Amino acid sequence: MNDVAKALRGFVADVGPGVALSLEACVHCGQCAEACQFYVQTGDPRYTPIHKVELFKQSYDREIGPFAFAYKFFGLAPKLTAETLLEWQDLVYDSCNMCGRCSLICPMGIDIAELVERTRHGMFEAGLAPADFLGALAEKERATGSPFGLTSENFGTLLHEIGEKHGVAMRVDEVRADIVPTISSIDVKTYPGSMAAIAKILNHVGESWSFRTDGFDADNVSLTAGDRAGQDAITKSIVNAAIGCEAKILVMPECGHSYTEMRWEAANSFGRDLPFRVLQITELMAEMIQSGKLRVKKVTQTATYHDACQVSRRGGATAAPRVIMQALGVELRELEDAGAENWCCGGGGGVALIKRAQPLRDKAFALKQKQIEAAGAATVYTSCSGCRQTLEHGGKAAGWKVTVASLLELVADNLAP
Amino acid sequence: MRDETVGDMLGRRGFSRRGLLKFAIAMTSSLALPPSLAPVMAANLAAARRQSVIWLSFQECTGCLETLLRTDSPTIAGLIFDFISLDYQESLMAAAGSAAELTLRQAVAANAGKYLLAIDGSIPVADGGVYSLTGGRTNVSMLQEFAPGAAAILAIGTCAAYGGIPKAFPNPTGAVGVEDVILDKPIVNIPGCPPIPEVLSGVLVYFVSFGRLPDLDDQKRPLAYFGTTIHDQCYRKPFYDQGKFAKSFDDEGARQGWCLFELGCKGPTTHNACASLKWNDGTSFPIESGHGCLGCSEPDFWDQEGGFYTSLAGGTGPGWRNAGIAAATGVALGAAAAIAARRKVP
Amino acid sequence: MLLSFARGPGMQVAALIMVVGMFWRLAGILLLRRRAAHAAARNPFGARLLGGAVTVFTRTIPRRTFWPRVAPGVALSYVFHVGLFIILFGGAPHILIIHEIFGVSWPDLPKGVIVVASGLTLAALIALLVRRLTHPVLQLLSTADDFLSWLIVFLPVATGILLSGETVGGYGTLLALHILSVEALMIWLPFGKLMHVALVFAGRGVLGYNFARKGAAT
């Protein structure tokens, strides 16, 4: 099967009534462009969100739509070609964080971000996930279960090392555990302290918990690359690991898309209800704070907060970080667009993993920079390692005085007896 | 008698020249001609010979003839019979049978090329035209025989002009109007079911005075009387403009004399002079009497969509049953498409 | 006669095509294979339904954060839509048609109001076309459907204005053209972007339901 046919197969797979409705509904009003950081910051109409999924729409019209026979017979939509697929590559990958601002503005109720995710299925099948380095990482993840090739054994070793270094007791591969935390590969590379932080907090509250080396790497690069098979495989291993130790709560790390995948997609691809709850780490902390299980010290600082798009706008977990910061006594100066209306850091959805997309990311970051500086706080907290890294990189290039920090680590550093 | 001028004849009757001038003033006004033409008309009429009119009645109800005769007092309609010589008319003439046929042939011969041929009633053409016979002759053959010798043909009433009520679906007799049979003679359509008497007399007076037919519109109707619609002249138009409509007969709005658009009035699409000339010497007209215009001077008025009581804004829709069938058909087609699509989705 | 055709066979055919087409398109969408949602909902079913229903209304106005960038276009679009709504549901002859089909009616608005609304609707329509032809995003997105749909909406509005003005053209001819132009709109409606008259409710409702399921902002 050639690449075009593969792309077509990827496009039409799993088109249900909801996606079909989205593909049918566009009236070409152009509002989605005004919500997208890439259009707003560049003025390039090609970055209009609904335009990014044009090939998906055309394929739908020709193959799946109610008038498919007419589209084909009268040639009302162009046939997919290798050239156009390539032409659309940077629209589908480089210039979309799947952040969902467009889905929030669309007057027809089209979930454009979801459509981009689906479009990536077809692009991936045609081998068009940008190789440097999103595509390469996805391939590694599909082959080994981790984008950096981290094996279960290595992970176990790593955890013990981190435990020793930070002076926390690590629990690994316990037979039974109520709470199973997972990690993001960015944490492995860049923020190992967050793994120590999780352990510290869970030990402190005395929960029954354990990392599982047979299912740990949650950030699912395959999802952002559009590799459905890889996506499902990662998810399944984590779900099975949690089931394996009869977990009650599966905890997603400071990460965006891992939450989207595990909280809102996993059960659907698994085909049945999950026997455990899925919480992002901030949700877990907020819950424990509200129940009194977790007590924190007061900190005196002013800070602002950057919401991870997948957790807040797409995931519905906007309140949790605020509960935590209020308990910590942080003087929170919200960004002008905060919570669900937040602007994406520019790195989400795999864009941070596309080297050539750096200029675009910089443009998106400029928006964040303006808003964060306008909030007049010394620190910007976030609960997503992807955002954290993107903001740090951008801040460094901008010569920032603002500190980017993790909310999880702030809690871990301020536990009260 | 035959060579007597109209002026002579009127003088014999004691009708003064002033009376004739007053008549001419009224006629020029009715014909929407400049007032300066009134003396010209009066002089021409006085000097004119009485115009021969041969009247053939075909598939008709005699209503068009009756309307011309329904005058209680000497009026414009009544006076017209002084300007014309009605040489043949089956309902009015004393002769019958072969004597009548002889009269017809003599009148045609004596006025060859100069008589006005007046037709009322539609002309049935189905099955060789057997559905209307006079003395065993079909209407079609009579029309075709006597049209060539006429100066012009007056198609009086909607039946003669457009086929009228006999033409209503399913039109079993194959009824048509004069203009569908005769293609090579000047024809004046004077539609209406029946037409307003003053309209006919106006056309005749014009012809007698000026020796030609008045200006006609693209449906061969005299512009002077059919150039505007009932709606244009209707005294209830202010109510139309203000959106005051009667919703049902004899409701509060109807009693206030509000516009009858919603009760099916076809005034806006009907060309005639009813709203200005009115009927029975200006007594009233249907709208003034509380009923919407039927559009009786327009072709196919009997068959118009939705009937007399459906407003011009509406018509005949598909109906709920057909709409339901259409919906089911749509769902079936959509389901077929969805099933075909499901096969493609792994 | 053109008017007879328009008020009779034309209306029947147009209405039937519109019904067939709308049901075809909606059935073709809704009968695709649906995957069961197993992820634990954040909100109970009632709240999800409510979320769907409410979103149908709340998406009418963009969120305040978007206003600086979208307000002019949205406002212009509403002048058109609201104007058209006033004409269709406040104009006496249209209420009459609704009454003839559905048996319900309500008082009409004064003709002066309709006149003003018509003028604004027409002006907005033209301004929207200019916008579509000059805005870079719209230039990229626009297809033949956008322009055909524009024309097919423009004609009824324009002929309706001429008809009610009663200054240009014969009443009968203008009425026939107006009705025929509406019939053209009905025939095209299910197949192009005009189908948004139905899809807007479905789309917003489904998104609202799905987002309410996640507890996400709608």
PDB file of C-alpha atoms in Angstrom, chain B residues 231 237 240-241 243 245 261-262 268-269 305 310-318 320 322-323 326-327 330-331 333-335 338 341-342 345, chain C residues 1 3-4 7-9 11-12 15-16 19-20 23-24 27-28 31-34 92-93 96-97 100-102 108 111 166 171-172 175 179:
ATOM      1  CA  HIS B 231     -54.000  46.455  -5.676  1.00  0.00           C
ATOM      2  CA  LYS B 237     -54.165  49.746   0.208  1.00  0.00           C
ATOM      3  CA  TYR B 240     -52.042  46.714   3.392  1.00  0.00           C
ATOM      4  CA  ASP B 241     -49.214  49.186   3.902  1.00  0.00           C
ATOM      5  CA  GLY B 243     -50.075  45.600   7.992  1.00  0.00           C
ATOM      6  CA  PHE B 245     -55.199  42.401   7.667  1.00  0.00           C
ATOM      7  CA  PHE B 261     -54.658  39.811   1.487  1.00  0.00           C
ATOM      8  CA  GLU B 262     -54.615  37.047   4.068  1.00  0.00           C
ATOM      9  CA  PRO B 268     -51.846  42.512  -6.453  1.00  0.00           C
ATOM     10  CA  THR B 269     -51.519  40.197  -9.433  1.00  0.00           C
ATOM     11  CA  GLU B 305     -52.400  27.245  -6.585  1.00  0.00           C
ATOM     12  CA  THR B 310     -54.935  30.888  -0.073  1.00  0.00           C
ATOM     13  CA  SER B 311     -53.027  34.139  -0.003  1.00  0.00           C
ATOM     14  CA  LEU B 312     -50.440  35.068  -2.597  1.00  0.00           C
ATOM     15  CA  ALA B 313     -47.798  34.458   0.061  1.00  0.00           C
ATOM     16  CA  GLY B 314     -48.782  30.819   0.149  1.00  0.00           C
ATOM     17  CA  GLY B 315     -49.570  28.178  -2.379  1.00  0.00           C
ATOM     18  CA  THR B 316     -49.749  24.432  -2.530  1.00  0.00           C
ATOM     19  CA  GLY B 317     -47.071  22.723  -0.532  1.00  0.00           C
ATOM     20  CA  PRO B 318     -46.177  19.048  -0.683  1.00  0.00           C
ATOM     21  CA  TRP B 320     -47.330  16.466   5.511  1.00  0.00           C
ATOM     22  CA  ASN B 322     -45.315  13.627   1.258  1.00  0.00           C
ATOM     23  CA  ALA B 323     -42.953  15.436   3.583  1.00  0.00           C
ATOM     24  CA  ALA B 326     -39.375  12.527   1.865  1.00  0.00           C
ATOM     25  CA  ALA B 327     -37.920  12.402   5.381  1.00  0.00           C
ATOM     26  CA  GLY B 330     -33.645  10.889   3.234  1.00  0.00           C
ATOM     27  CA  VAL B 331     -32.990   8.722   6.272  1.00  0.00           C
ATOM     28  CA  LEU B 333     -30.285   7.297   1.742  1.00  0.00           C
ATOM     29  CA  GLY B 334     -28.265   8.550   4.700  1.00  0.00           C
ATOM     30  CA  ALA B 335     -28.324   5.132   6.282  1.00  0.00           C
ATOM     31  CA  ALA B 338     -23.433   5.396   6.621  1.00  0.00           C
ATOM     32  CA  ALA B 341     -18.881   4.270   5.299  1.00  0.00           C
ATOM     33  CA  ARG B 342     -18.863   1.824   8.172  1.00  0.00           C
ATOM     34  CA  VAL B 345     -13.761   2.261   8.910  1.00  0.00           C
TER      35      VAL B 345
ATOM     36  CA  MET C   1     -47.315  31.347 -15.605  1.00  0.00           C
ATOM     37  CA  LEU C   3     -46.045  32.655 -10.417  1.00  0.00           C
ATOM     38  CA  SER C   4     -48.294  29.616 -10.688  1.00  0.00           C
ATOM     39  CA  ARG C   7     -46.570  28.753  -5.819  1.00  0.00           C
ATOM     40  CA  GLY C   8     -47.306  25.186  -6.877  1.00  0.00           C
ATOM     41  CA  PRO C   9     -44.974  22.582  -8.404  1.00  0.00           C
ATOM     42  CA  MET C  11     -42.742  24.877  -3.968  1.00  0.00           C
ATOM     43  CA  GLN C  12     -43.543  21.175  -3.755  1.00  0.00           C
ATOM     44  CA  ALA C  15     -39.662  21.482  -0.176  1.00  0.00           C
ATOM     45  CA  LEU C  16     -39.316  17.779  -0.872  1.00  0.00           C
ATOM     46  CA  VAL C  19     -36.465  17.502   3.355  1.00  0.00           C
ATOM     47  CA  VAL C  20     -34.826  14.558   1.601  1.00  0.00           C
ATOM     48  CA  PHE C  23     -32.519  13.986   6.544  1.00  0.00           C
ATOM     49  CA  TRP C  24     -30.023  12.304   4.244  1.00  0.00           C
ATOM     50  CA  ALA C  27     -28.701  10.385   8.993  1.00  0.00           C
ATOM     51  CA  GLY C  28     -25.454   9.864   7.109  1.00  0.00           C
ATOM     52  CA  LEU C  31     -25.553   6.631  11.853  1.00  0.00           C
ATOM     53  CA  LEU C  32     -21.785   6.224  11.650  1.00  0.00           C
ATOM     54  CA  ARG C  33     -20.301   3.764  14.083  1.00  0.00           C
ATOM     55  CA  ARG C  34     -20.095   5.212  17.547  1.00  0.00           C
ATOM     56  CA  ALA C  92     -46.642  39.633   7.909  1.00  0.00           C
ATOM     57  CA  PRO C  93     -46.444  37.536   4.719  1.00  0.00           C
ATOM     58  CA  LEU C  96     -48.838  33.968   7.101  1.00  0.00           C
ATOM     59  CA  ILE C  97     -46.883  31.168   5.446  1.00  0.00           C
ATOM     60  CA  GLU C 100     -50.566  28.046   6.617  1.00  0.00           C
ATOM     61  CA  ILE C 101     -48.060  25.256   7.223  1.00  0.00           C
ATOM     62  CA  PHE C 102     -48.021  24.895  10.994  1.00  0.00           C
ATOM     63  CA  ASP C 108     -46.405  40.968  13.010  1.00  0.00           C
ATOM     64  CA  LYS C 111     -43.689  47.569   8.344  1.00  0.00           C
ATOM     65  CA  GLU C 166     -43.599  48.196  -4.787  1.00  0.00           C
ATOM     66  CA  TYR C 171     -45.891  42.773  -8.319  1.00  0.00           C
ATOM     67  CA  GLY C 172     -46.646  39.431  -9.933  1.00  0.00           C
ATOM     68  CA  LEU C 175     -43.410  37.815  -6.254  1.00  0.00           C
ATOM     69  CA  ILE C 179     -40.614  32.717  -4.307  1.00  0.00           C
TER      70      ILE C 179
END
